[in-house]
PDB file of C-alpha atoms and ligand atoms in Angstrom:
ATOM      1  CA  UNK A   1       2.218  11.451  14.963  1.00  0.00           C
ATOM      2  CA  UNK A   2       0.117   8.480  15.786  1.00  0.00           C
ATOM      3  CA  UNK A   3      -3.509   9.373  15.270  1.00  0.00           C
ATOM      4  CA  UNK A   4      -6.905   7.614  15.966  1.00  0.00           C
ATOM      5  CA  UNK A   5     -10.002   9.001  13.960  1.00  0.00           C
ATOM      6  CA  UNK A   6     -13.236   8.101  15.765  1.00  0.00           C
ATOM      7  CA  UNK A   7     -16.851   8.945  14.655  1.00  0.00           C
ATOM      8  CA  UNK A   8     -20.093   6.987  13.650  1.00  0.00           C
ATOM      9  CA  UNK A   9     -20.329   5.162  10.415  1.00  0.00           C
ATOM     10  CA  UNK A  10     -20.805   8.131   7.559  1.00  0.00           C
ATOM     11  CA  UNK A  11     -19.259  10.596   9.860  1.00  0.00           C
ATOM     12  CA  UNK A  12     -16.499  11.501   7.357  1.00  0.00           C
ATOM     13  CA  UNK A  13     -13.710   9.595   8.519  1.00  0.00           C
ATOM     14  CA  UNK A  14     -12.544   7.965   5.454  1.00  0.00           C
ATOM     15  CA  UNK A  15     -13.021  11.259   3.457  1.00  0.00           C
ATOM     16  CA  UNK A  16     -10.955  13.178   5.983  1.00  0.00           C
ATOM     17  CA  UNK A  17      -8.233  10.601   6.633  1.00  0.00           C
ATOM     18  CA  UNK A  18      -7.486  10.686   3.028  1.00  0.00           C
ATOM     19  CA  UNK A  19      -6.950  14.472   2.897  1.00  0.00           C
ATOM     20  CA  UNK A  20      -5.064  14.370   6.373  1.00  0.00           C
ATOM     21  CA  UNK A  21      -2.735  11.711   5.243  1.00  0.00           C
ATOM     22  CA  UNK A  22      -1.796  13.568   1.733  1.00  0.00           C
ATOM     23  CA  UNK A  23      -1.196  16.490   3.751  1.00  0.00           C
ATOM     24  CA  UNK A  24       1.036  14.987   6.365  1.00  0.00           C
ATOM     25  CA  UNK A  25       2.428  12.254   3.884  1.00  0.00           C
ATOM     26  CA  UNK A  26       1.698   9.531   6.559  1.00  0.00           C
ATOM     27  CA  UNK A  27      -0.124   6.175   5.591  1.00  0.00           C
ATOM     28  CA  UNK A  28      -3.873   5.971   6.020  1.00  0.00           C
ATOM     29  CA  UNK A  29      -4.885   2.456   7.589  1.00  0.00           C
ATOM     30  CA  UNK A  30      -8.520   1.818   7.285  1.00  0.00           C
ATOM     31  CA  UNK A  31      -9.633  -1.604   8.482  1.00  0.00           C
ATOM     32  CA  UNK A  32     -12.777  -1.446   6.702  1.00  0.00           C
ATOM     33  CA  UNK A  33     -10.798  -0.646   3.462  1.00  0.00           C
ATOM     34  CA  UNK A  34      -8.441  -3.451   4.341  1.00  0.00           C
ATOM     35  CA  UNK A  35     -11.077  -6.183   4.961  1.00  0.00           C
ATOM     36  CA  UNK A  36     -13.115  -5.135   1.796  1.00  0.00           C
ATOM     37  CA  UNK A  37      -9.934  -5.805  -0.244  1.00  0.00           C
ATOM     38  CA  UNK A  38      -9.581  -9.060   1.369  1.00  0.00           C
ATOM     39  CA  UNK A  39     -13.173  -9.791   0.597  1.00  0.00           C
ATOM     40  CA  UNK A  40     -12.526  -8.963  -2.993  1.00  0.00           C
ATOM     41  CA  UNK A  41      -9.420 -11.127  -3.355  1.00  0.00           C
ATOM     42  CA  UNK A  42     -11.377 -14.069  -1.515  1.00  0.00           C
ATOM     43  CA  UNK A  43      -8.726 -14.361   0.896  1.00  0.00           C
ATOM     44  CA  UNK A  44      -9.431 -16.600   4.108  1.00  0.00           C
ATOM     45  CA  UNK A  45      -9.603 -13.433   6.016  1.00  0.00           C
ATOM     46  CA  UNK A  46     -12.095 -11.958   3.899  1.00  0.00           C
ATOM     47  CA  UNK A  47     -14.487 -15.129   3.638  1.00  0.00           C
ATOM     48  CA  UNK A  48     -14.416 -15.093   7.416  1.00  0.00           C
ATOM     49  CA  UNK A  49     -15.293 -11.124   7.592  1.00  0.00           C
ATOM     50  CA  UNK A  50     -17.770 -11.147   4.942  1.00  0.00           C
ATOM     51  CA  UNK A  51     -20.456 -12.673   6.892  1.00  0.00           C
ATOM     52  CA  UNK A  52     -20.025  -9.983   9.717  1.00  0.00           C
ATOM     53  CA  UNK A  53     -19.825  -7.109   7.550  1.00  0.00           C
ATOM     54  CA  UNK A  54     -22.765  -7.953   5.695  1.00  0.00           C
ATOM     55  CA  UNK A  55     -24.742  -7.912   8.730  1.00  0.00           C
ATOM     56  CA  UNK A  56     -23.498  -4.709   9.980  1.00  0.00           C
ATOM     57  CA  UNK A  57     -21.648  -6.498  12.913  1.00  0.00           C
ATOM     58  CA  UNK A  58     -18.007  -6.156  13.840  1.00  0.00           C
ATOM     59  CA  UNK A  59     -15.406  -8.722  12.663  1.00  0.00           C
ATOM     60  CA  UNK A  60     -13.954 -10.539  15.705  1.00  0.00           C
ATOM     61  CA  UNK A  61     -11.421  -8.570  17.853  1.00  0.00           C
ATOM     62  CA  UNK A  62      -8.724 -11.405  17.497  1.00  0.00           C
ATOM     63  CA  UNK A  63      -8.694 -11.011  13.619  1.00  0.00           C
ATOM     64  CA  UNK A  64      -8.619  -7.202  13.149  1.00  0.00           C
ATOM     65  CA  UNK A  65      -5.987  -6.654  16.036  1.00  0.00           C
ATOM     66  CA  UNK A  66      -3.647  -9.352  14.275  1.00  0.00           C
ATOM     67  CA  UNK A  67      -3.950  -7.500  10.975  1.00  0.00           C
ATOM     68  CA  UNK A  68      -3.426  -3.879  12.401  1.00  0.00           C
ATOM     69  CA  UNK A  69      -0.160  -5.078  14.483  1.00  0.00           C
ATOM     70  CA  UNK A  70       1.234  -6.474  11.358  1.00  0.00           C
ATOM     71  CA  UNK A  71       0.459  -3.185   9.197  1.00  0.00           C
ATOM     72  CA  UNK A  72       2.032  -0.863  12.118  1.00  0.00           C
ATOM     73  CA  UNK A  73       5.102  -3.079  11.888  1.00  0.00           C
ATOM     74  CA  UNK A  74       5.718  -1.696   8.414  1.00  0.00           C
ATOM     75  CA  UNK A  75       8.444   0.747   7.774  1.00  0.00           C
ATOM     76  CA  UNK A  76       6.206   3.104   6.288  1.00  0.00           C
ATOM     77  CA  UNK A  77       4.292   3.716   9.668  1.00  0.00           C
ATOM     78  CA  UNK A  78       7.395   4.789  11.357  1.00  0.00           C
ATOM     79  CA  UNK A  79       6.831   8.523  10.821  1.00  0.00           C
ATOM     80  CA  UNK A  80       3.040   8.374  11.810  1.00  0.00           C
ATOM     81  CA  UNK A  81      -0.031   7.191  10.679  1.00  0.00           C
ATOM     82  CA  UNK A  82      -3.909   7.878  10.662  1.00  0.00           C
ATOM     83  CA  UNK A  83      -6.035   4.754  11.900  1.00  0.00           C
ATOM     84  CA  UNK A  84      -9.204   5.027  10.719  1.00  0.00           C
ATOM     85  CA  UNK A  85     -11.926   2.568  11.812  1.00  0.00           C
ATOM     86  CA  UNK A  86      -9.712   0.866  14.327  1.00  0.00           C
ATOM     87  CA  UNK A  87     -10.074   0.583  17.290  1.00  0.00           C
ATOM     88  CA  UNK A  88     -13.501  -0.341  17.477  1.00  0.00           C
ATOM     89  CA  UNK A  89     -13.922  -1.804  20.921  1.00  0.00           C
ATOM     90  CA  UNK A  90     -12.349  -1.375  24.188  1.00  0.00           C
ATOM     91  CA  UNK A  91     -10.673  -4.594  23.872  1.00  0.00           C
ATOM     92  CA  UNK A  92      -9.178  -3.396  20.584  1.00  0.00           C
ATOM     93  CA  UNK A  93      -8.153  -0.091  22.141  1.00  0.00           C
ATOM     94  CA  UNK A  94      -6.504  -1.929  24.975  1.00  0.00           C
ATOM     95  CA  UNK A  95      -4.525  -4.169  22.574  1.00  0.00           C
ATOM     96  CA  UNK A  96      -3.390  -1.345  20.490  1.00  0.00           C
ATOM     97  CA  UNK A  97      -2.024   0.301  23.684  1.00  0.00           C
ATOM     98  CA  UNK A  98       0.158  -2.749  23.789  1.00  0.00           C
ATOM     99  CA  UNK A  99       2.144  -2.408  20.601  1.00  0.00           C
ATOM    100  CA  UNK A 100       1.509   1.357  19.721  1.00  0.00           C
ATOM    101  CA  UNK A 101       1.580   4.904  21.248  1.00  0.00           C
ATOM    102  CA  UNK A 102      -1.603   7.100  20.318  1.00  0.00           C
ATOM    103  CA  UNK A 103      -0.832  10.792  20.423  1.00  0.00           C
ATOM    104  CA  UNK A 104      -4.081  12.040  19.137  1.00  0.00           C
ATOM    105  CA  UNK A 105      -7.831  10.648  18.877  1.00  0.00           C
ATOM    106  CA  UNK A 106      -9.876  12.967  16.657  1.00  0.00           C
ATOM    107  CA  UNK A 107     -13.359  12.461  17.225  1.00  0.00           C
ATOM    108  CA  UNK A 108     -15.509  13.651  14.202  1.00  0.00           C
ATOM    109  CA  UNK A 109     -18.834  14.492  15.772  1.00  0.00           C
ATOM    110  CA  UNK A 110     -22.010  14.205  13.528  1.00  0.00           C
ATOM    111  CA  UNK A 111     -25.721  13.563  14.483  1.00  0.00           C
ATOM    112  CA  UNK A 112     -27.477  10.315  13.707  1.00  0.00           C
ATOM    113  CA  UNK A 113     -29.760  11.784  11.248  1.00  0.00           C
ATOM    114  CA  UNK A 114     -27.133  13.276   9.137  1.00  0.00           C
ATOM    115  CA  UNK A 115     -25.038  10.170   9.246  1.00  0.00           C
ATOM    116  CA  UNK A 116     -27.948   8.041   7.734  1.00  0.00           C
ATOM    117  CA  UNK A 117     -28.444  10.721   4.878  1.00  0.00           C
ATOM    118  CA  UNK A 118     -24.570  10.666   4.295  1.00  0.00           C
ATOM    119  CA  UNK A 119     -24.408   6.805   4.195  1.00  0.00           C
ATOM    120  CA  UNK A 120     -27.498   6.727   1.925  1.00  0.00           C
ATOM    121  CA  UNK A 121     -25.910   8.894  -0.908  1.00  0.00           C
ATOM    122  CA  UNK A 122     -22.520   7.619  -0.923  1.00  0.00           C
ATOM    123  CA  UNK A 123     -21.037   6.125  -3.817  1.00  0.00           C
ATOM    124  CA  UNK A 124     -17.667   4.463  -3.439  1.00  0.00           C
ATOM    125  CA  UNK A 125     -14.665   3.641  -6.076  1.00  0.00           C
ATOM    126  CA  UNK A 126     -12.480   0.614  -5.654  1.00  0.00           C
ATOM    127  CA  UNK A 127      -9.619   2.978  -5.399  1.00  0.00           C
ATOM    128  CA  UNK A 128     -10.829   4.035  -1.833  1.00  0.00           C
ATOM    129  CA  UNK A 129     -12.410   7.618  -3.027  1.00  0.00           C
ATOM    130  CA  UNK A 130     -15.816   8.121  -1.877  1.00  0.00           C
ATOM    131  CA  UNK A 131     -18.552  10.661  -3.299  1.00  0.00           C
ATOM    132  CA  UNK A 132     -22.130  11.741  -2.304  1.00  0.00           C
ATOM    133  CA  UNK A 133     -24.914  11.815  -4.936  1.00  0.00           C
ATOM    134  CA  UNK A 134     -25.919  15.422  -3.489  1.00  0.00           C
ATOM    135  CA  UNK A 135     -22.765  16.994  -4.909  1.00  0.00           C
ATOM    136  CA  UNK A 136     -21.405  14.012  -7.463  1.00  0.00           C
ATOM    137  CA  UNK A 137     -23.516  13.502 -10.539  1.00  0.00           C
ATOM    138  CA  UNK A 138     -21.485  11.152 -12.531  1.00  0.00           C
ATOM    139  CA  UNK A 139     -21.064   7.294 -12.288  1.00  0.00           C
ATOM    140  CA  UNK A 140     -17.561   7.087 -12.603  1.00  0.00           C
ATOM    141  CA  UNK A 141     -14.569   8.161 -10.183  1.00  0.00           C
ATOM    142  CA  UNK A 142     -12.830  11.448 -11.126  1.00  0.00           C
ATOM    143  CA  UNK A 143      -9.557  10.203  -9.698  1.00  0.00           C
ATOM    144  CA  UNK A 144      -9.375   6.725 -11.562  1.00  0.00           C
ATOM    145  CA  UNK A 145     -12.388   6.558 -13.951  1.00  0.00           C
ATOM    146  CA  UNK A 146     -13.461   3.198 -12.521  1.00  0.00           C
ATOM    147  CA  UNK A 147     -17.331   2.825 -12.172  1.00  0.00           C
ATOM    148  CA  UNK A 148     -18.969   4.015  -8.511  1.00  0.00           C
ATOM    149  CA  UNK A 149     -20.804   1.514  -6.508  1.00  0.00           C
ATOM    150  CA  UNK A 150     -22.849   1.449  -3.574  1.00  0.00           C
ATOM    151  CA  UNK A 151     -21.339  -0.446  -0.828  1.00  0.00           C
ATOM    152  CA  UNK A 152     -23.664  -3.589   0.088  1.00  0.00           C
ATOM    153  CA  UNK A 153     -23.410  -2.574   3.993  1.00  0.00           C
ATOM    154  CA  UNK A 154     -24.720   1.025   2.950  1.00  0.00           C
ATOM    155  CA  UNK A 155     -28.269  -0.367   2.403  1.00  0.00           C
ATOM    156  CA  UNK A 156     -30.648   0.998   5.079  1.00  0.00           C
ATOM    157  CA  UNK A 157     -31.470  -2.168   6.952  1.00  0.00           C
ATOM    158  CA  UNK A 158     -27.407  -2.823   7.493  1.00  0.00           C
ATOM    159  CA  UNK A 159     -26.783   0.915   8.493  1.00  0.00           C
ATOM    160  CA  UNK A 160     -29.443   0.462  11.214  1.00  0.00           C
ATOM    161  CA  UNK A 161     -27.469  -2.390  12.592  1.00  0.00           C
ATOM    162  CA  UNK A 162     -24.048  -0.608  12.194  1.00  0.00           C
ATOM    163  CA  UNK A 163     -25.321   2.484  14.051  1.00  0.00           C
ATOM    164  CA  UNK A 164     -26.664   0.225  17.096  1.00  0.00           C
ATOM    165  CA  UNK A 165     -23.196  -1.385  17.095  1.00  0.00           C
ATOM    166  CA  UNK A 166     -21.403   1.858  16.976  1.00  0.00           C
ATOM    167  CA  UNK A 167     -23.452   3.123  19.896  1.00  0.00           C
ATOM    168  CA  UNK A 168     -22.737  -0.246  22.167  1.00  0.00           C
ATOM    169  CA  UNK A 169     -19.436  -1.100  21.431  1.00  0.00           C
ATOM    170  CA  UNK A 170     -17.411   1.667  19.820  1.00  0.00           C
ATOM    171  CA  UNK A 171     -18.925   5.266  21.403  1.00  0.00           C
ATOM    172  CA  UNK A 172     -17.217   4.185  24.712  1.00  0.00           C
ATOM    173  CA  UNK A 173     -13.689   4.545  22.962  1.00  0.00           C
ATOM    174  CA  UNK A 174     -14.785   8.418  23.443  1.00  0.00           C
ATOM    175  CA  UNK A 175     -14.176   8.148  27.038  1.00  0.00           C
ATOM    176  CA  UNK A 176     -11.426   5.609  26.980  1.00  0.00           C
ATOM    177  CA  UNK A 177      -9.073   8.332  24.880  1.00  0.00           C
ATOM    178  CA  UNK A 178     -10.667  11.193  26.836  1.00  0.00           C
ATOM    179  CA  UNK A 179      -9.401   9.787  30.143  1.00  0.00           C
ATOM    180  CA  UNK A 180      -5.906   9.245  28.432  1.00  0.00           C
ATOM    181  CA  UNK A 181      -6.123  13.099  27.783  1.00  0.00           C
ATOM    182  CA  UNK A 182      -5.680  12.751  24.012  1.00  0.00           C
ATOM    183  CA  UNK A 183      -9.242  13.271  22.610  1.00  0.00           C
ATOM    184  CA  UNK A 184     -10.330  16.288  20.695  1.00  0.00           C
ATOM    185  CA  UNK A 185     -13.772  16.620  19.281  1.00  0.00           C
ATOM    186  CA  UNK A 186     -14.032  18.067  15.674  1.00  0.00           C
ATOM    187  CA  UNK A 187     -17.511  19.293  14.626  1.00  0.00           C
ATOM    188  CA  UNK A 188     -18.156  16.942  11.439  1.00  0.00           C
ATOM    189  CA  UNK A 189     -21.246  18.717  10.367  1.00  0.00           C
ATOM    190  CA  UNK A 190     -19.516  21.645   8.866  1.00  0.00           C
ATOM    191  CA  UNK A 191     -18.615  21.458   5.036  1.00  0.00           C
ATOM    192  CA  UNK A 192     -15.783  19.004   4.064  1.00  0.00           C
ATOM    193  CA  UNK A 193     -13.108  21.885   3.852  1.00  0.00           C
ATOM    194  CA  UNK A 194     -14.062  23.320   7.276  1.00  0.00           C
ATOM    195  CA  UNK A 195     -13.766  19.772   8.827  1.00  0.00           C
ATOM    196  CA  UNK A 196     -10.459  19.324   7.014  1.00  0.00           C
ATOM    197  CA  UNK A 197      -9.188  22.745   8.522  1.00  0.00           C
ATOM    198  CA  UNK A 198     -10.306  21.853  12.113  1.00  0.00           C
ATOM    199  CA  UNK A 199      -8.640  18.877  12.234  1.00  0.00           C
ATOM    200  CA  UNK A 200      -5.374  20.131  10.776  1.00  0.00           C
ATOM    201  CA  UNK A 201      -5.621  22.794  13.382  1.00  0.00           C
ATOM    202  CA  UNK A 202      -5.949  20.060  16.221  1.00  0.00           C
ATOM    203  CA  UNK A 203      -3.058  18.063  14.635  1.00  0.00           C
ATOM    204  CA  UNK A 204      -0.769  21.323  14.577  1.00  0.00           C
ATOM    205  CA  UNK A 205      -1.738  22.207  17.877  1.00  0.00           C
ATOM    206  CA  UNK A 206      -0.615  18.892  19.312  1.00  0.00           C
ATOM    207  CA  UNK A 207       2.712  18.959  17.627  1.00  0.00           C
TER     208      UNK A 207
HETATM  209  P1  AP5 B   1     -15.658   0.848   7.787  1.00  0.00           P
HETATM  210  O1  AP5 B   1     -15.290   0.735   6.232  1.00  0.00           O
HETATM  211  O2  AP5 B   1     -14.891   1.322   9.052  1.00  0.00           O
HETATM  212  O3  AP5 B   1     -17.011   1.708   8.011  1.00  0.00           O
HETATM  213  P2  AP5 B   1     -17.654   2.627   8.764  1.00  0.00           P
HETATM  214  O4  AP5 B   1     -16.899   3.071  10.346  1.00  0.00           O
HETATM  215  O5  AP5 B   1     -19.064   2.243   9.238  1.00  0.00           O
HETATM  216  O6  AP5 B   1     -17.352   3.971   8.414  1.00  0.00           O
HETATM  217  P3  AP5 B   1     -17.886   4.470   7.067  1.00  0.00           P
HETATM  218  O7  AP5 B   1     -16.694   4.015   6.004  1.00  0.00           O
HETATM  219  O8  AP5 B   1     -19.221   4.056   6.669  1.00  0.00           O
HETATM  220  O9  AP5 B   1     -18.023   5.969   7.188  1.00  0.00           O
HETATM  221  P4  AP5 B   1     -16.868   7.227   7.161  1.00  0.00           P
HETATM  222  O10 AP5 B   1     -17.005   7.836   8.615  1.00  0.00           O
HETATM  223  O11 AP5 B   1     -15.490   6.755   6.554  1.00  0.00           O
HETATM  224  O12 AP5 B   1     -17.581   8.256   6.157  1.00  0.00           O
HETATM  225  P5  AP5 B   1     -17.060   8.898   4.666  1.00  0.00           P
HETATM  226  O13 AP5 B   1     -15.784   9.778   4.941  1.00  0.00           O
HETATM  227  O14 AP5 B   1     -17.267   7.560   3.643  1.00  0.00           O
HETATM  228  O15 AP5 B   1     -16.387  -0.533   8.318  1.00  0.00           O
HETATM  229  C1  AP5 B   1     -17.052  -1.325   7.533  1.00  0.00           C
HETATM  230  C2  AP5 B   1     -17.484  -2.779   8.303  1.00  0.00           C
HETATM  231  O16 AP5 B   1     -16.069  -3.385   8.412  1.00  0.00           O
HETATM  232  C3  AP5 B   1     -17.707  -2.760   9.868  1.00  0.00           C
HETATM  233  O17 AP5 B   1     -19.152  -2.552   9.873  1.00  0.00           O
HETATM  234  C4  AP5 B   1     -17.283  -3.978  10.425  1.00  0.00           C
HETATM  235  O18 AP5 B   1     -18.161  -4.996   9.992  1.00  0.00           O
HETATM  236  C5  AP5 B   1     -15.886  -4.357   9.696  1.00  0.00           C
HETATM  237  N1  AP5 B   1     -14.930  -3.427  10.379  1.00  0.00           N
HETATM  238  C6  AP5 B   1     -14.093  -2.618  10.052  1.00  0.00           C
HETATM  239  N2  AP5 B   1     -13.085  -2.273  11.007  1.00  0.00           N
HETATM  240  C7  AP5 B   1     -13.334  -3.049  12.075  1.00  0.00           C
HETATM  241  C8  AP5 B   1     -13.025  -3.163  13.258  1.00  0.00           C
HETATM  242  N3  AP5 B   1     -11.883  -2.329  13.649  1.00  0.00           N
HETATM  243  N4  AP5 B   1     -13.134  -4.075  13.898  1.00  0.00           N
HETATM  244  C9  AP5 B   1     -14.091  -5.159  13.604  1.00  0.00           C
HETATM  245  N5  AP5 B   1     -15.016  -4.647  12.524  1.00  0.00           N
HETATM  246  C10 AP5 B   1     -14.373  -3.911  11.552  1.00  0.00           C
HETATM  247  O19 AP5 B   1     -18.446   9.817   4.489  1.00  0.00           O
HETATM  248  C11 AP5 B   1     -19.513   9.344   4.337  1.00  0.00           C
HETATM  249  C12 AP5 B   1     -20.283   9.822   3.169  1.00  0.00           C
HETATM  250  O20 AP5 B   1     -20.465  11.550   3.927  1.00  0.00           O
HETATM  251  C13 AP5 B   1     -19.733  10.193   1.878  1.00  0.00           C
HETATM  252  O21 AP5 B   1     -20.399   9.945   0.805  1.00  0.00           O
HETATM  253  C14 AP5 B   1     -18.851  11.425   1.895  1.00  0.00           C
HETATM  254  O22 AP5 B   1     -18.551  12.007   0.676  1.00  0.00           O
HETATM  255  C15 AP5 B   1     -19.832  12.354   2.534  1.00  0.00           C
HETATM  256  N6  AP5 B   1     -19.474  13.236   3.572  1.00  0.00           N
HETATM  257  C16 AP5 B   1     -18.280  13.281   4.457  1.00  0.00           C
HETATM  258  N7  AP5 B   1     -17.919  14.350   4.996  1.00  0.00           N
HETATM  259  C17 AP5 B   1     -18.849  15.126   4.518  1.00  0.00           C
HETATM  260  C18 AP5 B   1     -19.161  16.543   4.701  1.00  0.00           C
HETATM  261  N8  AP5 B   1     -18.363  17.109   5.935  1.00  0.00           N
HETATM  262  N9  AP5 B   1     -19.999  17.360   4.364  1.00  0.00           N
HETATM  263  C19 AP5 B   1     -21.017  16.306   3.439  1.00  0.00           C
HETATM  264  N10 AP5 B   1     -20.736  15.343   3.318  1.00  0.00           N
HETATM  265  C20 AP5 B   1     -19.753  14.651   3.708  1.00  0.00           C
END
């Protein structure tokens, strides 16, 4: 099944996508993770993307669409995948329709005050795991042992810009997928396990 995860910054897309992909043994394709890996490696894409990400703005559609089209052409995507953080604009969603069939769009719904709190306490590991200071009290990842860090774009002033960008450019995708009859809302304000179970139910009901 080809699945898109929608939701505001900090809604829990990455957290849930990791668990869902483990359960169904399908790849987790996060454009944010791919772009951050390119920044770290100093690739031409990373150099271009960094300026946008640091300001909380979207990387230009053309760059991201090409990246996702290449990724979805790989063999491991044949049995399905979860797209996390893509599409993020109507233009990206329309381009995606040209090279992929989306079976389900899961919209993780969390109110704005809570996403701000979640982002402020997020600590990230280079392996992709993320934690929150309210329930995780170590400086190192419990999966790989690497030191945790705060993402540059998780600073308060950048988060404000990211939320504005989300409301203006990404939230319209909710209606885009609702109109296609593939959108399911999931209450993302529940604890992580409950959110996971809700998403599993939505996926299994669609199979
Ligand atoms: P990206 O990395 O995609 O960031 P985002 O969409 O802003 O999402 P986040 O990673 O901030 O949040 P999340 O929903 O994954 O939440 P998480 O699970 O970590 O993009 C970053 C940047 O890259 C963009 O701003 C843009 O510049 C660029 N970019 C990426 N894709 C692009 C595209 N397609 N086009 C153009 N530009 C693009 O959870 C957050 C915290 O909450 C964690 O601490 C977690 O532990 C905690 N948490 C999660 N769920 C719960 C729960 N149920 N209860 C309590 N705590 C929870």
